Amino acid sequence: MAEKENVIRIENLAKVYQMGEIQVHALRGVSFSVDRGEVLAIMGPSGSGKSTLMNMIGCLDIPSSGDYFLEGELVSSLNDDQLALVRNRKIGFVFQKFNLLARATALANVELPLRYAGINGDRKARAQKALESVGLGDRIYHQPNELSGGQQQRVAIARALVNEPAIILADEPTGNLDSKSGEEIMKLLLDLNKTQGTTLLIVTHDPEVAAVAERIIHLRDGSIEGQEVRS
Amino acid sequence: MNILLNLKEALQSLNANKLRSLLTILGIVIGVASVIALLSIGESAGDSITGEIESIGTNVIYILSGNDSDDVTNPKDLTLQDAEALANSRRAPEVAYVAPVISGGSEISYGAEGRETSISGVTPDYQFVQNITMAEGDFISEAQVEGRSAVVVLGPEIAQNLLGRSSGIIGSAVRIGGYPFRVIGVTEAKGGSAFNNPDNNVFIPISTAQTRLPHGDSPNAVQFILVSVAQAEDADQAIQQITDVLRSTHRIPPRSPNDFSILNQQDFLAVAASITNVLTIFLGGIGAISLLVGGIGIMNIMLVSVTERTREIGLRKALGARKKDILLQFLTESVLLSMIGGLLGIALGWAIALVVSQIATRSGTPLEITVTANSVLLATLFSAAVGIFFGYYPANRAASLAPVEALRYE
């Protein structure tokens, strides 16, 4: 057993897509692990397989072969409903395009994962607390179109946090933001990592974003090209 | 997932596409309204016919020439002699009154006002068989039958239509088939339906009818004979006696079928019930077709909605929604659409039924239309079922989307 506990352990993960007659090897046997509380960036050009890898880590897709352990549980063999439960409890998603429900308030958006978790009693209080922790305590009844891009991404981060997941999975979290808001979002994510110890995985092609990570994994053509450990 | 929250969310999403939701609901409204209205009208028409037949009374028996259930060729006409034989209290003791009727179409006119109508030639006993009460004057008497008098008893409605009033007309002269007749009485208004309105009856002495009305070849032939039974519970016995009497007067050999038919209220009710059942099924079927079309409208709109919201579905799945959560979300929307449509449709169908009843009453055929709890229940359950049935496929399609594909959908 390592000194730090592995949150994620991936062994020889591969994914093959069938596109008509051709087989596309999106991932060709990737192995790595992530420690609890670590900040990891996954980088690579488009087509390198980083989106596929992120979908696997986020339990949105099932690998063709290989094993994926999340907090010691082999998730690559779970069925649809079990995967939904894992996504709900253990993973917080932050997307490039925010992906908020347009007609719901910030509060309702943050409450959504709690609803799917079947939490009824203190749902509102927990959602409000999550919004306060990202600095939007005064905007909980605003709808997404009444918020700036940076604020919308904060709502998305609050939504990712609210179920106290093991990892936060951020896919190009600053891709749709101006550089100032982008910096603020990165700062917020790192603060959360420091104060709450949430493991943070950032998928990006932007070296500046990746620069905040303690470790960077470089992907190319579905394989790990190299790792750099920083700080 | 909380049901109330689910409902609230479904309402929000329907509200976001107001016009689209309204048009979809309209399809169901029309479907349910037509089921409610047509079923009510069908049932009311049936009730009206049944009520008419019940007003005959359980103690009245109709005797007609011919026999539909057995193969009888050349049945003998019913005659006045048959009626006399039935009136013989030794041969048919349970029979109270016998009323042979000669009826035929003819023109009745007063001044310039005239119309083609059915005229009944009757005997005085007809009044007792049918329980006719007089508003003024008298019914046809024995002396008038014997004297072949040119006298007529009118129903109040035809009197009103012909003479412009229904009282104070005793002694007025009307023409039937061109011959002058003196009005001797007006019957009490009974009210009636489109099918048989006693207020439109015209009675003349049966002997006068023999010469003045076109009827069968034999001079003594009558169209039918009405018989009343003293005690309604003795009707079966009376029918047996009538059968014996008529078989002997018609000289029917043993084991040969009757050449006449005896019908009582139950027989008429059975015939009417089969007719009105067909009517109700037919009308309900038309309504069901429009409900089906409305259901297809729901399915269509829900499919569009699922496609439009693919990304939203993907996101919900990423946040932990299970298949059944998504299924429930979309089913709630479609059931909500159909239930709102169903409730509005019940109201509209009720309104249509009322309007039809008003129109029918104004045009002289009172039709009491009642929307029964049955048809309301049927429409509600049916519209909910339509929502589930036509909503299930789109909802299942949404629930089965792979999260990756759905999230990536542009």
mmCIF file with all atom_site columns, C-alpha atoms in Angstrom, chain A residues 12-140:
data_model
loop_
_atom_site.group_PDB
_atom_site.id
_atom_site.type_symbol
_atom_site.label_atom_id
_atom_site.label_alt_id
_atom_site.label_comp_id
_atom_site.label_asym_id
_atom_site.label_entity_id
_atom_site.label_seq_id
_atom_site.pdbx_PDB_ins_code
_atom_site.Cartn_x
_atom_site.Cartn_y
_atom_site.Cartn_z
_atom_site.occupancy
_atom_site.B_iso_or_equiv
_atom_site.pdbx_formal_charge
_atom_site.auth_seq_id
_atom_site.auth_comp_id
_atom_site.auth_asym_id
_atom_site.auth_atom_id
_atom_site.pdbx_PDB_model_num
ATOM 1   C CA . ASN A 1 12  ? -4.269  -1.177 -19.186 1.00 0.00 ? 12  ASN A CA 1
ATOM 2   C CA . LEU A 1 13  ? -7.420  0.683  -20.123 1.00 0.00 ? 13  LEU A CA 1
ATOM 3   C CA . ALA A 1 14  ? -8.341  0.454  -23.824 1.00 0.00 ? 14  ALA A CA 1
ATOM 4   C CA . LYS A 1 15  ? -11.261 1.679  -25.873 1.00 0.00 ? 15  LYS A CA 1
ATOM 5   C CA . VAL A 1 16  ? -12.031 0.695  -29.449 1.00 0.00 ? 16  VAL A CA 1
ATOM 6   C CA . TYR A 1 17  ? -14.781 2.349  -31.449 1.00 0.00 ? 17  TYR A CA 1
ATOM 7   C CA . GLN A 1 18  ? -16.323 0.674  -34.445 1.00 0.00 ? 18  GLN A CA 1
ATOM 8   C CA . MET A 1 19  ? -16.817 3.319  -37.141 1.00 0.00 ? 19  MET A CA 1
ATOM 9   C CA . GLY A 1 20  ? -18.450 1.439  -39.995 1.00 0.00 ? 20  GLY A CA 1
ATOM 10  C CA . GLU A 1 21  ? -15.806 -1.016 -41.163 1.00 0.00 ? 21  GLU A CA 1
ATOM 11  C CA . ILE A 1 22  ? -12.870 0.645  -39.451 1.00 0.00 ? 22  ILE A CA 1
ATOM 12  C CA . GLN A 1 23  ? -11.836 0.128  -35.850 1.00 0.00 ? 23  GLN A CA 1
ATOM 13  C CA . VAL A 1 24  ? -10.672 3.280  -34.144 1.00 0.00 ? 24  VAL A CA 1
ATOM 14  C CA . HIS A 1 25  ? -8.336  2.740  -31.197 1.00 0.00 ? 25  HIS A CA 1
ATOM 15  C CA . ALA A 1 26  ? -9.086  5.727  -29.012 1.00 0.00 ? 26  ALA A CA 1
ATOM 16  C CA . LEU A 1 27  ? -7.165  4.383  -26.030 1.00 0.00 ? 27  LEU A CA 1
ATOM 17  C CA . ARG A 1 28  ? -4.410  1.737  -26.293 1.00 0.00 ? 28  ARG A CA 1
ATOM 18  C CA . GLY A 1 29  ? -3.715  0.391  -22.849 1.00 0.00 ? 29  GLY A CA 1
ATOM 19  C CA . VAL A 1 30  ? -3.349  3.313  -20.471 1.00 0.00 ? 30  VAL A CA 1
ATOM 20  C CA . SER A 1 31  ? -2.235  2.775  -16.863 1.00 0.00 ? 31  SER A CA 1
ATOM 21  C CA . PHE A 1 32  ? -1.818  5.302  -14.062 1.00 0.00 ? 32  PHE A CA 1
ATOM 22  C CA . SER A 1 33  ? -3.118  6.104  -10.622 1.00 0.00 ? 33  SER A CA 1
ATOM 23  C CA . VAL A 1 34  ? -4.138  9.254  -8.811  1.00 0.00 ? 34  VAL A CA 1
ATOM 24  C CA . ASP A 1 35  ? -3.640  9.959  -5.131  1.00 0.00 ? 35  ASP A CA 1
ATOM 25  C CA . ARG A 1 36  ? -6.295  11.422 -2.901  1.00 0.00 ? 36  ARG A CA 1
ATOM 26  C CA . GLY A 1 37  ? -6.082  15.206 -2.881  1.00 0.00 ? 37  GLY A CA 1
ATOM 27  C CA . GLU A 1 38  ? -3.828  15.339 -5.926  1.00 0.00 ? 38  GLU A CA 1
ATOM 28  C CA . VAL A 1 39  ? -4.199  17.904 -8.718  1.00 0.00 ? 39  VAL A CA 1
ATOM 29  C CA . LEU A 1 40  ? -3.629  16.149 -12.019 1.00 0.00 ? 40  LEU A CA 1
ATOM 30  C CA . ALA A 1 41  ? -3.789  17.549 -15.533 1.00 0.00 ? 41  ALA A CA 1
ATOM 31  C CA . ILE A 1 42  ? -4.301  15.402 -18.612 1.00 0.00 ? 42  ILE A CA 1
ATOM 32  C CA . MET A 1 43  ? -3.008  17.082 -21.739 1.00 0.00 ? 43  MET A CA 1
ATOM 33  C CA . GLY A 1 44  ? -2.874  16.199 -25.352 1.00 0.00 ? 44  GLY A CA 1
ATOM 34  C CA . PRO A 1 45  ? -3.779  17.424 -28.814 1.00 0.00 ? 45  PRO A CA 1
ATOM 35  C CA . SER A 1 46  ? -7.224  16.764 -30.186 1.00 0.00 ? 46  SER A CA 1
ATOM 36  C CA . GLY A 1 47  ? -7.630  13.140 -31.136 1.00 0.00 ? 47  GLY A CA 1
ATOM 37  C CA . SER A 1 48  ? -5.134  12.052 -28.500 1.00 0.00 ? 48  SER A CA 1
ATOM 38  C CA . GLY A 1 49  ? -7.835  10.207 -26.581 1.00 0.00 ? 49  GLY A CA 1
ATOM 39  C CA . LYS A 1 50  ? -8.111  12.583 -23.659 1.00 0.00 ? 50  LYS A CA 1
ATOM 40  C CA . SER A 1 51  ? -11.879 13.031 -24.041 1.00 0.00 ? 51  SER A CA 1
ATOM 41  C CA . THR A 1 52  ? -12.310 9.260  -24.199 1.00 0.00 ? 52  THR A CA 1
ATOM 42  C CA . LEU A 1 53  ? -10.169 8.874  -21.100 1.00 0.00 ? 53  LEU A CA 1
ATOM 43  C CA . MET A 1 54  ? -12.193 11.507 -19.307 1.00 0.00 ? 54  MET A CA 1
ATOM 44  C CA . ASN A 1 55  ? -15.465 9.752  -20.221 1.00 0.00 ? 55  ASN A CA 1
ATOM 45  C CA . MET A 1 56  ? -14.044 6.525  -18.761 1.00 0.00 ? 56  MET A CA 1
ATOM 46  C CA . ILE A 1 57  ? -12.914 8.223  -15.563 1.00 0.00 ? 57  ILE A CA 1
ATOM 47  C CA . GLY A 1 58  ? -16.288 9.969  -15.327 1.00 0.00 ? 58  GLY A CA 1
ATOM 48  C CA . CYS A 1 59  ? -18.107 6.626  -15.731 1.00 0.00 ? 59  CYS A CA 1
ATOM 49  C CA . LEU A 1 60  ? -19.946 8.022  -18.754 1.00 0.00 ? 60  LEU A CA 1
ATOM 50  C CA . ASP A 1 61  ? -18.569 5.288  -20.992 1.00 0.00 ? 61  ASP A CA 1
ATOM 51  C CA . ILE A 1 62  ? -17.408 1.721  -20.556 1.00 0.00 ? 62  ILE A CA 1
ATOM 52  C CA . PRO A 1 63  ? -13.881 0.629  -21.570 1.00 0.00 ? 63  PRO A CA 1
ATOM 53  C CA . SER A 1 64  ? -13.365 -2.145 -24.122 1.00 0.00 ? 64  SER A CA 1
ATOM 54  C CA . SER A 1 65  ? -10.769 -3.749 -21.876 1.00 0.00 ? 65  SER A CA 1
ATOM 55  C CA . GLY A 1 66  ? -8.721  -3.024 -18.790 1.00 0.00 ? 66  GLY A CA 1
ATOM 56  C CA . ASP A 1 67  ? -9.666  -2.232 -15.208 1.00 0.00 ? 67  ASP A CA 1
ATOM 57  C CA . TYR A 1 68  ? -10.679 1.000  -13.541 1.00 0.00 ? 68  TYR A CA 1
ATOM 58  C CA . PHE A 1 69  ? -10.812 1.207  -9.753  1.00 0.00 ? 69  PHE A CA 1
ATOM 59  C CA . LEU A 1 70  ? -12.469 4.218  -8.149  1.00 0.00 ? 70  LEU A CA 1
ATOM 60  C CA . GLU A 1 71  ? -11.887 4.348  -4.404  1.00 0.00 ? 71  GLU A CA 1
ATOM 61  C CA . GLY A 1 72  ? -11.010 0.677  -4.572  1.00 0.00 ? 72  GLY A CA 1
ATOM 62  C CA . GLU A 1 73  ? -14.220 -0.307 -6.383  1.00 0.00 ? 73  GLU A CA 1
ATOM 63  C CA . LEU A 1 74  ? -13.931 -1.914 -9.807  1.00 0.00 ? 74  LEU A CA 1
ATOM 64  C CA . VAL A 1 75  ? -16.271 0.384  -11.728 1.00 0.00 ? 75  VAL A CA 1
ATOM 65  C CA . SER A 1 76  ? -15.490 -0.818 -15.238 1.00 0.00 ? 76  SER A CA 1
ATOM 66  C CA . SER A 1 77  ? -17.815 -3.784 -14.669 1.00 0.00 ? 77  SER A CA 1
ATOM 67  C CA . LEU A 1 78  ? -20.865 -2.003 -13.254 1.00 0.00 ? 78  LEU A CA 1
ATOM 68  C CA . ASN A 1 79  ? -24.271 -1.814 -14.939 1.00 0.00 ? 79  ASN A CA 1
ATOM 69  C CA . ASP A 1 80  ? -26.061 1.375  -16.005 1.00 0.00 ? 80  ASP A CA 1
ATOM 70  C CA . ASP A 1 81  ? -27.862 2.093  -12.744 1.00 0.00 ? 81  ASP A CA 1
ATOM 71  C CA . GLN A 1 82  ? -24.772 1.329  -10.646 1.00 0.00 ? 82  GLN A CA 1
ATOM 72  C CA . LEU A 1 83  ? -22.754 3.682  -12.870 1.00 0.00 ? 83  LEU A CA 1
ATOM 73  C CA . ALA A 1 84  ? -25.399 6.388  -12.377 1.00 0.00 ? 84  ALA A CA 1
ATOM 74  C CA . LEU A 1 85  ? -24.985 5.964  -8.624  1.00 0.00 ? 85  LEU A CA 1
ATOM 75  C CA . VAL A 1 86  ? -21.178 6.254  -8.887  1.00 0.00 ? 86  VAL A CA 1
ATOM 76  C CA . ARG A 1 87  ? -21.476 9.395  -11.027 1.00 0.00 ? 87  ARG A CA 1
ATOM 77  C CA . ASN A 1 88  ? -23.895 10.841 -8.525  1.00 0.00 ? 88  ASN A CA 1
ATOM 78  C CA . ARG A 1 89  ? -21.896 10.138 -5.361  1.00 0.00 ? 89  ARG A CA 1
ATOM 79  C CA . LYS A 1 90  ? -18.228 10.064 -6.350  1.00 0.00 ? 90  LYS A CA 1
ATOM 80  C CA . ILE A 1 91  ? -17.769 12.331 -9.336  1.00 0.00 ? 91  ILE A CA 1
ATOM 81  C CA . GLY A 1 92  ? -18.363 16.037 -9.817  1.00 0.00 ? 92  GLY A CA 1
ATOM 82  C CA . PHE A 1 93  ? -18.350 17.255 -13.396 1.00 0.00 ? 93  PHE A CA 1
ATOM 83  C CA . VAL A 1 94  ? -17.304 20.701 -14.559 1.00 0.00 ? 94  VAL A CA 1
ATOM 84  C CA . PHE A 1 95  ? -17.841 21.129 -18.293 1.00 0.00 ? 95  PHE A CA 1
ATOM 85  C CA . GLN A 1 96  ? -16.390 23.575 -20.787 1.00 0.00 ? 96  GLN A CA 1
ATOM 86  C CA . LYS A 1 97  ? -19.923 24.785 -21.712 1.00 0.00 ? 97  LYS A CA 1
ATOM 87  C CA . PHE A 1 98  ? -21.145 24.906 -18.085 1.00 0.00 ? 98  PHE A CA 1
ATOM 88  C CA . ASN A 1 99  ? -24.190 22.717 -18.962 1.00 0.00 ? 99  ASN A CA 1
ATOM 89  C CA . LEU A 1 100 ? -26.645 24.357 -16.598 1.00 0.00 ? 100 LEU A CA 1
ATOM 90  C CA . LEU A 1 101 ? -30.407 23.892 -16.957 1.00 0.00 ? 101 LEU A CA 1
ATOM 91  C CA . ALA A 1 102 ? -31.389 27.156 -18.627 1.00 0.00 ? 102 ALA A CA 1
ATOM 92  C CA . ARG A 1 103 ? -34.836 27.515 -17.054 1.00 0.00 ? 103 ARG A CA 1
ATOM 93  C CA . ALA A 1 104 ? -33.846 26.628 -13.510 1.00 0.00 ? 104 ALA A CA 1
ATOM 94  C CA . THR A 1 105 ? -32.374 28.931 -10.865 1.00 0.00 ? 105 THR A CA 1
ATOM 95  C CA . ALA A 1 106 ? -28.791 28.540 -9.684  1.00 0.00 ? 106 ALA A CA 1
ATOM 96  C CA . LEU A 1 107 ? -30.173 26.896 -6.542  1.00 0.00 ? 107 LEU A CA 1
ATOM 97  C CA . ALA A 1 108 ? -32.296 24.401 -8.490  1.00 0.00 ? 108 ALA A CA 1
ATOM 98  C CA . ASN A 1 109 ? -29.298 23.550 -10.677 1.00 0.00 ? 109 ASN A CA 1
ATOM 99  C CA . VAL A 1 110 ? -27.148 22.824 -7.649  1.00 0.00 ? 110 VAL A CA 1
ATOM 100 C CA . GLU A 1 111 ? -29.965 20.836 -6.024  1.00 0.00 ? 111 GLU A CA 1
ATOM 101 C CA . LEU A 1 112 ? -30.210 18.492 -9.018  1.00 0.00 ? 112 LEU A CA 1
ATOM 102 C CA . PRO A 1 113 ? -27.502 15.956 -7.970  1.00 0.00 ? 113 PRO A CA 1
ATOM 103 C CA . LEU A 1 114 ? -29.001 15.893 -4.458  1.00 0.00 ? 114 LEU A CA 1
ATOM 104 C CA . ARG A 1 115 ? -32.412 15.098 -5.943  1.00 0.00 ? 115 ARG A CA 1
ATOM 105 C CA . TYR A 1 116 ? -31.009 12.173 -7.861  1.00 0.00 ? 116 TYR A CA 1
ATOM 106 C CA . ALA A 1 117 ? -29.323 11.084 -4.631  1.00 0.00 ? 117 ALA A CA 1
ATOM 107 C CA . GLY A 1 118 ? -32.748 10.992 -3.039  1.00 0.00 ? 118 GLY A CA 1
ATOM 108 C CA . ILE A 1 119 ? -31.938 13.687 -0.468  1.00 0.00 ? 119 ILE A CA 1
ATOM 109 C CA . ASN A 1 120 ? -35.023 15.676 0.470   1.00 0.00 ? 120 ASN A CA 1
ATOM 110 C CA . GLY A 1 121 ? -34.710 17.188 3.927   1.00 0.00 ? 121 GLY A CA 1
ATOM 111 C CA . ASP A 1 122 ? -31.711 19.516 3.913   1.00 0.00 ? 122 ASP A CA 1
ATOM 112 C CA . ARG A 1 123 ? -31.371 19.661 0.141   1.00 0.00 ? 123 ARG A CA 1
ATOM 113 C CA . LYS A 1 124 ? -31.933 23.390 -0.140  1.00 0.00 ? 124 LYS A CA 1
ATOM 114 C CA . ALA A 1 125 ? -29.591 24.211 2.739   1.00 0.00 ? 125 ALA A CA 1
ATOM 115 C CA . ARG A 1 126 ? -26.807 22.094 1.284   1.00 0.00 ? 126 ARG A CA 1
ATOM 116 C CA . ALA A 1 127 ? -27.202 23.613 -2.179  1.00 0.00 ? 127 ALA A CA 1
ATOM 117 C CA . GLN A 1 128 ? -27.174 27.097 -0.698  1.00 0.00 ? 128 GLN A CA 1
ATOM 118 C CA . LYS A 1 129 ? -24.011 26.308 1.273   1.00 0.00 ? 129 LYS A CA 1
ATOM 119 C CA . ALA A 1 130 ? -22.299 25.034 -1.888  1.00 0.00 ? 130 ALA A CA 1
ATOM 120 C CA . LEU A 1 131 ? -23.224 28.235 -3.734  1.00 0.00 ? 131 LEU A CA 1
ATOM 121 C CA . GLU A 1 132 ? -21.897 30.320 -0.833  1.00 0.00 ? 132 GLU A CA 1
ATOM 122 C CA . SER A 1 133 ? -18.612 28.420 -0.944  1.00 0.00 ? 133 SER A CA 1
ATOM 123 C CA . VAL A 1 134 ? -18.118 29.497 -4.568  1.00 0.00 ? 134 VAL A CA 1
ATOM 124 C CA . GLY A 1 135 ? -19.005 33.097 -3.707  1.00 0.00 ? 135 GLY A CA 1
ATOM 125 C CA . LEU A 1 136 ? -22.537 33.189 -5.167  1.00 0.00 ? 136 LEU A CA 1
ATOM 126 C CA . GLY A 1 137 ? -24.517 33.292 -1.919  1.00 0.00 ? 137 GLY A CA 1
ATOM 127 C CA . ASP A 1 138 ? -26.328 36.430 -3.120  1.00 0.00 ? 138 ASP A CA 1
ATOM 128 C CA . ARG A 1 139 ? -27.343 35.039 -6.512  1.00 0.00 ? 139 ARG A CA 1
ATOM 129 C CA . ILE A 1 140 ? -28.997 31.742 -5.661  1.00 0.00 ? 140 ILE A CA 1
#
